[in-house]
PDB file of C-alpha atoms and ligand atoms in Angstrom:
ATOM      1  CA  UNK F1091     153.004 187.133 187.021  1.00  0.00           C
ATOM      2  CA  UNK F1092     154.228 190.610 187.947  1.00  0.00           C
ATOM      3  CA  UNK F1093     152.549 193.922 187.151  1.00  0.00           C
ATOM      4  CA  UNK F1094     153.817 197.511 187.418  1.00  0.00           C
ATOM      5  CA  UNK F1095     151.296 198.199 190.214  1.00  0.00           C
ATOM      6  CA  UNK F1096     150.458 196.637 193.561  1.00  0.00           C
ATOM      7  CA  UNK F1097     148.537 193.378 193.264  1.00  0.00           C
ATOM      8  CA  UNK F1098     147.921 193.492 197.025  1.00  0.00           C
ATOM      9  CA  UNK F1099     146.103 196.811 196.672  1.00  0.00           C
ATOM     10  CA  UNK F1100     143.812 195.380 193.983  1.00  0.00           C
ATOM     11  CA  UNK F1101     143.244 191.978 195.527  1.00  0.00           C
ATOM     12  CA  UNK F1102     143.364 191.962 199.341  1.00  0.00           C
ATOM     13  CA  UNK F1103     142.585 188.221 199.723  1.00  0.00           C
ATOM     14  CA  UNK F1104     144.735 185.265 198.671  1.00  0.00           C
ATOM     15  CA  UNK F1105     141.825 184.167 196.475  1.00  0.00           C
ATOM     16  CA  UNK F1106     139.529 186.864 195.031  1.00  0.00           C
ATOM     17  CA  UNK F1107     136.228 186.160 193.304  1.00  0.00           C
ATOM     18  CA  UNK F1108     135.489 188.435 190.355  1.00  0.00           C
ATOM     19  CA  UNK F1109     132.176 188.667 188.533  1.00  0.00           C
ATOM     20  CA  UNK F1110     130.453 190.886 185.949  1.00  0.00           C
ATOM     21  CA  UNK F1111     131.276 193.976 187.986  1.00  0.00           C
ATOM     22  CA  UNK F1112     134.958 192.951 188.212  1.00  0.00           C
ATOM     23  CA  UNK F1113     134.803 193.910 191.874  1.00  0.00           C
ATOM     24  CA  UNK F1114     137.306 192.071 194.022  1.00  0.00           C
ATOM     25  CA  UNK F1115     135.877 191.937 197.521  1.00  0.00           C
ATOM     26  CA  UNK F1116     134.720 195.560 197.603  1.00  0.00           C
ATOM     27  CA  UNK F1117     131.259 197.065 197.756  1.00  0.00           C
ATOM     28  CA  UNK F1118     132.110 199.656 195.108  1.00  0.00           C
ATOM     29  CA  UNK F1119     134.612 199.515 192.275  1.00  0.00           C
ATOM     30  CA  UNK F1120     136.643 202.347 193.807  1.00  0.00           C
ATOM     31  CA  UNK F1121     138.953 204.647 191.883  1.00  0.00           C
ATOM     32  CA  UNK F1122     138.879 204.344 188.062  1.00  0.00           C
ATOM     33  CA  UNK F1123     142.597 203.539 187.861  1.00  0.00           C
ATOM     34  CA  UNK F1124     142.073 200.526 190.157  1.00  0.00           C
ATOM     35  CA  UNK F1125     139.330 199.292 187.860  1.00  0.00           C
ATOM     36  CA  UNK F1126     141.643 199.782 184.859  1.00  0.00           C
ATOM     37  CA  UNK F1127     144.387 197.821 186.597  1.00  0.00           C
ATOM     38  CA  UNK F1128     141.994 194.958 187.345  1.00  0.00           C
ATOM     39  CA  UNK F1129     141.088 194.902 183.649  1.00  0.00           C
ATOM     40  CA  UNK F1130     144.788 194.808 182.717  1.00  0.00           C
ATOM     41  CA  UNK F1131     145.348 191.817 185.017  1.00  0.00           C
ATOM     42  CA  UNK F1132     142.383 189.865 183.617  1.00  0.00           C
ATOM     43  CA  UNK F1133     143.328 190.599 179.992  1.00  0.00           C
ATOM     44  CA  UNK F1134     146.932 189.555 180.622  1.00  0.00           C
ATOM     45  CA  UNK F1135     145.852 186.317 182.329  1.00  0.00           C
ATOM     46  CA  UNK F1136     143.464 185.538 179.472  1.00  0.00           C
ATOM     47  CA  UNK F1137     146.216 186.033 176.900  1.00  0.00           C
ATOM     48  CA  UNK F1138     148.674 183.848 178.826  1.00  0.00           C
ATOM     49  CA  UNK F1139     146.100 181.073 179.204  1.00  0.00           C
ATOM     50  CA  UNK F1140     145.238 181.127 175.488  1.00  0.00           C
ATOM     51  CA  UNK F1141     148.931 180.969 174.612  1.00  0.00           C
ATOM     52  CA  UNK F1142     149.503 178.035 176.988  1.00  0.00           C
ATOM     53  CA  UNK F1143     146.583 176.175 175.395  1.00  0.00           C
ATOM     54  CA  UNK F1144     147.584 177.213 171.846  1.00  0.00           C
ATOM     55  CA  UNK F1145     144.199 178.813 171.276  1.00  0.00           C
ATOM     56  CA  UNK F1146     143.869 181.361 168.459  1.00  0.00           C
ATOM     57  CA  UNK F1147     142.153 183.895 170.752  1.00  0.00           C
ATOM     58  CA  UNK F1148     141.612 184.529 174.468  1.00  0.00           C
ATOM     59  CA  UNK F1149     138.519 183.018 176.011  1.00  0.00           C
ATOM     60  CA  UNK F1150     138.955 185.200 179.086  1.00  0.00           C
ATOM     61  CA  UNK F1151     139.140 188.997 179.071  1.00  0.00           C
ATOM     62  CA  UNK F1152     137.778 191.822 181.209  1.00  0.00           C
ATOM     63  CA  UNK F1153     135.169 192.734 178.599  1.00  0.00           C
ATOM     64  CA  UNK F1154     134.022 189.110 178.263  1.00  0.00           C
ATOM     65  CA  UNK F1155     133.753 188.797 182.049  1.00  0.00           C
ATOM     66  CA  UNK F1156     131.666 191.975 182.143  1.00  0.00           C
ATOM     67  CA  UNK F1157     129.221 190.674 179.557  1.00  0.00           C
ATOM     68  CA  UNK F1158     128.835 187.063 180.746  1.00  0.00           C
ATOM     69  CA  UNK F1159     127.549 185.630 183.985  1.00  0.00           C
ATOM     70  CA  UNK F1160     130.765 183.847 184.832  1.00  0.00           C
ATOM     71  CA  UNK F1161     132.918 183.921 187.951  1.00  0.00           C
ATOM     72  CA  UNK F1162     136.676 184.153 188.016  1.00  0.00           C
ATOM     73  CA  UNK F1163     138.730 182.958 190.993  1.00  0.00           C
ATOM     74  CA  UNK F1164     142.089 184.714 191.097  1.00  0.00           C
ATOM     75  CA  UNK F1165     144.991 183.386 193.202  1.00  0.00           C
ATOM     76  CA  UNK F1166     147.804 185.700 194.280  1.00  0.00           C
ATOM     77  CA  UNK F1167     151.008 185.383 196.265  1.00  0.00           C
ATOM     78  CA  UNK F1168     151.060 188.503 198.410  1.00  0.00           C
ATOM     79  CA  UNK F1169     154.655 188.149 199.618  1.00  0.00           C
ATOM     80  CA  UNK F1170     156.485 188.189 196.276  1.00  0.00           C
ATOM     81  CA  UNK F1171     157.700 191.120 194.177  1.00  0.00           C
ATOM     82  CA  UNK F1172     158.971 193.119 197.131  1.00  0.00           C
ATOM     83  CA  UNK F1173     155.643 192.902 198.960  1.00  0.00           C
ATOM     84  CA  UNK F1174     153.553 194.150 196.002  1.00  0.00           C
ATOM     85  CA  UNK F1175     152.349 190.633 195.265  1.00  0.00           C
ATOM     86  CA  UNK F1176     152.163 188.534 192.096  1.00  0.00           C
ATOM     87  CA  UNK F1177     149.253 186.843 190.369  1.00  0.00           C
ATOM     88  CA  UNK F1178     149.637 183.069 190.475  1.00  0.00           C
ATOM     89  CA  UNK F1179     146.715 182.081 188.239  1.00  0.00           C
ATOM     90  CA  UNK F1180     142.961 181.917 187.751  1.00  0.00           C
ATOM     91  CA  UNK F1181     140.005 179.607 187.289  1.00  0.00           C
ATOM     92  CA  UNK F1182     136.825 180.642 185.454  1.00  0.00           C
ATOM     93  CA  UNK F1183     133.472 178.897 185.937  1.00  0.00           C
ATOM     94  CA  UNK F1184     129.911 179.389 184.721  1.00  0.00           C
ATOM     95  CA  UNK F1185     126.633 177.542 184.189  1.00  0.00           C
ATOM     96  CA  UNK F1186     125.915 176.282 180.664  1.00  0.00           C
ATOM     97  CA  UNK F1187     122.905 174.526 179.219  1.00  0.00           C
ATOM     98  CA  UNK F1188     124.292 171.380 177.565  1.00  0.00           C
ATOM     99  CA  UNK F1189     122.921 168.416 175.661  1.00  0.00           C
ATOM    100  CA  UNK F1190     124.997 165.445 176.738  1.00  0.00           C
ATOM    101  CA  UNK F1191     125.062 161.796 175.710  1.00  0.00           C
ATOM    102  CA  UNK F1192     124.637 159.325 178.563  1.00  0.00           C
ATOM    103  CA  UNK F1193     125.753 155.673 178.633  1.00  0.00           C
ATOM    104  CA  UNK F1194     122.589 154.580 176.802  1.00  0.00           C
ATOM    105  CA  UNK F1195     123.256 157.048 173.978  1.00  0.00           C
ATOM    106  CA  UNK F1196     120.298 159.214 175.031  1.00  0.00           C
ATOM    107  CA  UNK F1197     120.501 162.986 174.991  1.00  0.00           C
ATOM    108  CA  UNK F1198     120.305 164.446 178.481  1.00  0.00           C
ATOM    109  CA  UNK F1199     119.678 168.144 178.991  1.00  0.00           C
ATOM    110  CA  UNK F1200     121.663 169.536 181.907  1.00  0.00           C
ATOM    111  CA  UNK F1201     122.897 172.883 183.167  1.00  0.00           C
ATOM    112  CA  UNK F1202     125.997 172.009 185.183  1.00  0.00           C
ATOM    113  CA  UNK F1203     128.616 174.363 186.504  1.00  0.00           C
ATOM    114  CA  UNK F1204     131.381 174.249 183.882  1.00  0.00           C
ATOM    115  CA  UNK F1205     135.103 174.839 184.076  1.00  0.00           C
ATOM    116  CA  UNK F1206     135.671 177.311 181.267  1.00  0.00           C
ATOM    117  CA  UNK F1207     139.292 178.398 181.695  1.00  0.00           C
ATOM    118  CA  UNK F1208     142.107 177.549 184.104  1.00  0.00           C
ATOM    119  CA  UNK F1209     145.679 178.790 184.161  1.00  0.00           C
ATOM    120  CA  UNK F1210     148.643 178.836 186.528  1.00  0.00           C
ATOM    121  CA  UNK F1211     151.678 180.945 185.530  1.00  0.00           C
ATOM    122  CA  UNK F1212     154.261 178.814 183.715  1.00  0.00           C
ATOM    123  CA  UNK F1213     157.019 179.163 186.354  1.00  0.00           C
ATOM    124  CA  UNK F1214     154.587 178.252 189.156  1.00  0.00           C
ATOM    125  CA  UNK F1215     153.004 175.127 187.661  1.00  0.00           C
ATOM    126  CA  UNK F1216     153.295 171.766 189.447  1.00  0.00           C
ATOM    127  CA  UNK F1217     153.654 173.353 192.926  1.00  0.00           C
ATOM    128  CA  UNK F1218     150.075 172.613 194.016  1.00  0.00           C
ATOM    129  CA  UNK F1219     148.662 176.081 193.246  1.00  0.00           C
ATOM    130  CA  UNK F1220     146.161 174.677 190.739  1.00  0.00           C
ATOM    131  CA  UNK F1221     144.913 172.265 193.397  1.00  0.00           C
ATOM    132  CA  UNK F1222     144.605 175.058 195.963  1.00  0.00           C
ATOM    133  CA  UNK F1223     142.545 177.193 193.583  1.00  0.00           C
ATOM    134  CA  UNK F1224     140.363 174.320 192.401  1.00  0.00           C
ATOM    135  CA  UNK F1225     139.659 173.202 195.987  1.00  0.00           C
ATOM    136  CA  UNK F1226     138.771 176.777 196.962  1.00  0.00           C
ATOM    137  CA  UNK F1227     136.202 176.924 194.144  1.00  0.00           C
ATOM    138  CA  UNK F1228     134.753 173.507 195.083  1.00  0.00           C
ATOM    139  CA  UNK F1229     134.286 174.635 198.689  1.00  0.00           C
ATOM    140  CA  UNK F1230     132.795 177.960 197.615  1.00  0.00           C
ATOM    141  CA  UNK F1231     130.345 176.231 195.244  1.00  0.00           C
ATOM    142  CA  UNK F1232     129.821 173.261 197.593  1.00  0.00           C
ATOM    143  CA  UNK F1233     130.278 170.912 194.636  1.00  0.00           C
ATOM    144  CA  UNK F1234     132.045 167.672 193.786  1.00  0.00           C
ATOM    145  CA  UNK F1235     134.304 167.761 190.680  1.00  0.00           C
ATOM    146  CA  UNK F1236     132.402 164.821 189.141  1.00  0.00           C
ATOM    147  CA  UNK F1237     129.222 166.913 188.949  1.00  0.00           C
ATOM    148  CA  UNK F1238     130.825 169.535 186.746  1.00  0.00           C
ATOM    149  CA  UNK F1239     131.435 169.686 182.980  1.00  0.00           C
ATOM    150  CA  UNK F1240     134.762 170.712 181.474  1.00  0.00           C
ATOM    151  CA  UNK F1241     135.121 172.829 178.333  1.00  0.00           C
ATOM    152  CA  UNK F1242     137.809 171.364 176.061  1.00  0.00           C
ATOM    153  CA  UNK F1243     140.182 170.262 178.866  1.00  0.00           C
ATOM    154  CA  UNK F1244     143.865 170.314 177.917  1.00  0.00           C
ATOM    155  CA  UNK F1245     146.102 167.234 178.409  1.00  0.00           C
ATOM    156  CA  UNK F1246     147.670 168.899 181.501  1.00  0.00           C
ATOM    157  CA  UNK F1247     144.239 169.549 182.976  1.00  0.00           C
ATOM    158  CA  UNK F1248     143.076 165.968 182.280  1.00  0.00           C
ATOM    159  CA  UNK F1249     146.204 164.733 184.054  1.00  0.00           C
ATOM    160  CA  UNK F1250     145.488 167.153 186.944  1.00  0.00           C
ATOM    161  CA  UNK F1251     141.909 165.863 187.301  1.00  0.00           C
ATOM    162  CA  UNK F1252     142.989 162.229 187.179  1.00  0.00           C
ATOM    163  CA  UNK F1253     145.729 162.789 189.748  1.00  0.00           C
ATOM    164  CA  UNK F1254     143.887 164.902 192.320  1.00  0.00           C
ATOM    165  CA  UNK F1255     140.269 163.784 191.923  1.00  0.00           C
ATOM    166  CA  UNK F1256     140.578 160.316 190.299  1.00  0.00           C
ATOM    167  CA  UNK F1257     138.390 161.441 187.380  1.00  0.00           C
ATOM    168  CA  UNK F1258     138.263 159.329 184.237  1.00  0.00           C
ATOM    169  CA  UNK F1259     136.413 160.580 181.120  1.00  0.00           C
ATOM    170  CA  UNK F1260     132.902 159.221 180.598  1.00  0.00           C
ATOM    171  CA  UNK F1261     130.977 158.921 177.331  1.00  0.00           C
ATOM    172  CA  UNK F1262     132.565 160.982 174.490  1.00  0.00           C
ATOM    173  CA  UNK F1263     130.364 163.970 173.701  1.00  0.00           C
ATOM    174  CA  UNK F1264     129.374 165.596 170.412  1.00  0.00           C
ATOM    175  CA  UNK F1265     130.398 169.028 171.735  1.00  0.00           C
ATOM    176  CA  UNK F1266     133.680 170.262 173.266  1.00  0.00           C
ATOM    177  CA  UNK F1267     132.650 169.369 176.786  1.00  0.00           C
ATOM    178  CA  UNK F1268     133.944 166.455 178.814  1.00  0.00           C
ATOM    179  CA  UNK F1269     132.112 164.837 181.709  1.00  0.00           C
ATOM    180  CA  UNK F1270     133.548 162.133 183.922  1.00  0.00           C
ATOM    181  CA  UNK F1271     132.491 158.712 185.161  1.00  0.00           C
ATOM    182  CA  UNK F1272     129.810 159.284 187.790  1.00  0.00           C
ATOM    183  CA  UNK F1273     128.365 162.451 186.239  1.00  0.00           C
ATOM    184  CA  UNK F1274     125.128 160.779 185.123  1.00  0.00           C
ATOM    185  CA  UNK F1275     124.882 158.608 188.249  1.00  0.00           C
ATOM    186  CA  UNK F1276     125.215 161.510 190.666  1.00  0.00           C
ATOM    187  CA  UNK F1277     123.334 164.113 188.650  1.00  0.00           C
ATOM    188  CA  UNK F1278     119.899 163.287 189.994  1.00  0.00           C
ATOM    189  CA  UNK F1279     121.210 163.654 193.553  1.00  0.00           C
ATOM    190  CA  UNK F1280     122.699 167.077 192.806  1.00  0.00           C
ATOM    191  CA  UNK F1281     119.845 168.640 190.839  1.00  0.00           C
TER     192      UNK F1281
HETATM  193  N1  ACO Z1597     152.495 168.251 182.143  1.00  0.00           N
HETATM  194  C1  ACO Z1597     151.635 167.282 182.498  1.00  0.00           C
HETATM  195  N2  ACO Z1597     150.789 167.384 183.581  1.00  0.00           N
HETATM  196  C2  ACO Z1597     150.836 168.520 184.294  1.00  0.00           C
HETATM  197  C3  ACO Z1597     151.698 169.581 183.958  1.00  0.00           C
HETATM  198  C4  ACO Z1597     152.567 169.407 182.844  1.00  0.00           C
HETATM  199  N3  ACO Z1597     153.451 170.349 182.453  1.00  0.00           N
HETATM  200  N4  ACO Z1597     151.509 170.579 184.839  1.00  0.00           N
HETATM  201  C5  ACO Z1597     150.565 170.155 185.704  1.00  0.00           C
HETATM  202  N5  ACO Z1597     150.161 168.910 185.381  1.00  0.00           N
HETATM  203  C6  ACO Z1597     149.165 168.086 186.107  1.00  0.00           C
HETATM  204  C7  ACO Z1597     149.851 166.793 186.555  1.00  0.00           C
HETATM  205  O1  ACO Z1597     148.853 165.834 186.857  1.00  0.00           O
HETATM  206  C8  ACO Z1597     150.520 167.246 187.837  1.00  0.00           C
HETATM  207  O2  ACO Z1597     150.884 166.184 188.688  1.00  0.00           O
HETATM  208  P1  ACO Z1597     152.422 165.589 188.554  1.00  0.00           P
HETATM  209  O3  ACO Z1597     153.337 166.766 188.688  1.00  0.00           O
HETATM  210  O4  ACO Z1597     152.516 164.603 189.685  1.00  0.00           O
HETATM  211  O5  ACO Z1597     152.488 164.967 187.186  1.00  0.00           O
HETATM  212  C9  ACO Z1597     149.445 168.073 188.457  1.00  0.00           C
HETATM  213  O6  ACO Z1597     148.793 168.748 187.337  1.00  0.00           O
HETATM  214  C10 ACO Z1597     150.022 169.099 189.415  1.00  0.00           C
HETATM  215  O7  ACO Z1597     148.983 169.675 190.160  1.00  0.00           O
HETATM  216  P2  ACO Z1597     149.093 171.208 190.601  1.00  0.00           P
HETATM  217  O8  ACO Z1597     150.512 171.570 190.929  1.00  0.00           O
HETATM  218  O9  ACO Z1597     148.051 171.475 191.632  1.00  0.00           O
HETATM  219  O10 ACO Z1597     148.661 171.911 189.227  1.00  0.00           O
HETATM  220  P3  ACO Z1597     149.187 173.273 188.569  1.00  0.00           P
HETATM  221  O11 ACO Z1597     149.393 174.320 189.607  1.00  0.00           O
HETATM  222  O12 ACO Z1597     150.325 172.978 187.636  1.00  0.00           O
HETATM  223  O13 ACO Z1597     147.910 173.704 187.690  1.00  0.00           O
HETATM  224  C11 ACO Z1597     147.077 173.601 185.400  1.00  0.00           C
HETATM  225  C12 ACO Z1597     147.351 172.814 186.709  1.00  0.00           C
HETATM  226  C13 ACO Z1597     146.097 174.725 185.687  1.00  0.00           C
HETATM  227  C14 ACO Z1597     146.467 172.618 184.377  1.00  0.00           C
HETATM  228  C15 ACO Z1597     148.416 174.176 184.887  1.00  0.00           C
HETATM  229  O14 ACO Z1597     149.284 173.133 184.576  1.00  0.00           O
HETATM  230  C16 ACO Z1597     148.276 175.077 183.651  1.00  0.00           C
HETATM  231  O15 ACO Z1597     148.016 176.265 183.771  1.00  0.00           O
HETATM  232  N6  ACO Z1597     148.480 174.523 182.450  1.00  0.00           N
HETATM  233  C17 ACO Z1597     148.487 175.317 181.216  1.00  0.00           C
HETATM  234  C18 ACO Z1597     147.104 175.834 180.855  1.00  0.00           C
HETATM  235  C19 ACO Z1597     146.076 174.719 180.769  1.00  0.00           C
HETATM  236  O16 ACO Z1597     146.288 173.688 180.143  1.00  0.00           O
HETATM  237  N7  ACO Z1597     144.900 174.966 181.422  1.00  0.00           N
HETATM  238  C20 ACO Z1597     143.731 174.098 181.373  1.00  0.00           C
HETATM  239  C21 ACO Z1597     142.892 174.535 180.216  1.00  0.00           C
HETATM  240  S1  ACO Z1597     141.454 173.528 179.921  1.00  0.00           S
HETATM  241  C22 ACO Z1597     140.168 174.279 180.756  1.00  0.00           C
HETATM  242  O17 ACO Z1597     140.349 175.280 181.398  1.00  0.00           O
HETATM  243  C23 ACO Z1597     138.779 173.659 180.708  1.00  0.00           C
END
């Protein structure tokens, strides 16, 4: 994904972690136009992800990120676009209080880290970038994928999780979230 400004100037690292302040690895937000460009990137990524998932509206935008306690991992390729860099994709996570059904049909209250949105640019899918980003997040959070919950995972994402992490869906839930075999077994160890 190319932009009419330098991605390398906005995001110095290969993977940047953005939060409520939208700050990408800086102590202060810096010049206002840099902040505006970061907002443009996030809004554009959110729109592309919604389109890819055929959602009626974006679930990721700069204003949403500013008002929610979520974290967004952004992957760039710094070499492309004549050295200005391109955005490869993003992964958004956050904690959610959920009521989940376990194998006995009992309601279990949990607050797992959830995968809320995930997108790799169309022309860059199936090159391992999604795996790189997901692994980065797992290392950063020191978590196993089975301990997380997944908000309305798309067929491509379910295939991704089965292929890379051998995850198979567990008990069907009454909400949009999916948890995988092992979630209830390992939960007590993790929390
Ligand atoms: N069709 C089916 N499976 C796919 C596809 C596709 N077009 N693209 C990726 N996958 C799955 C497959 O398991 C694939 O393995 P295979 O090529 O051997 O079949 C595997 O992902 C490839 O792994 P990576 O290259 O590491 O993944 P990628 O960089 O393509 O990123 C992602 C995966 C994020 C799901 C990407 O395909 C994408 O952006 N899809 C569109 C948006 C989307 O569906 N996002 C998930 C939303 S749900 C949520 O966020 C909770």
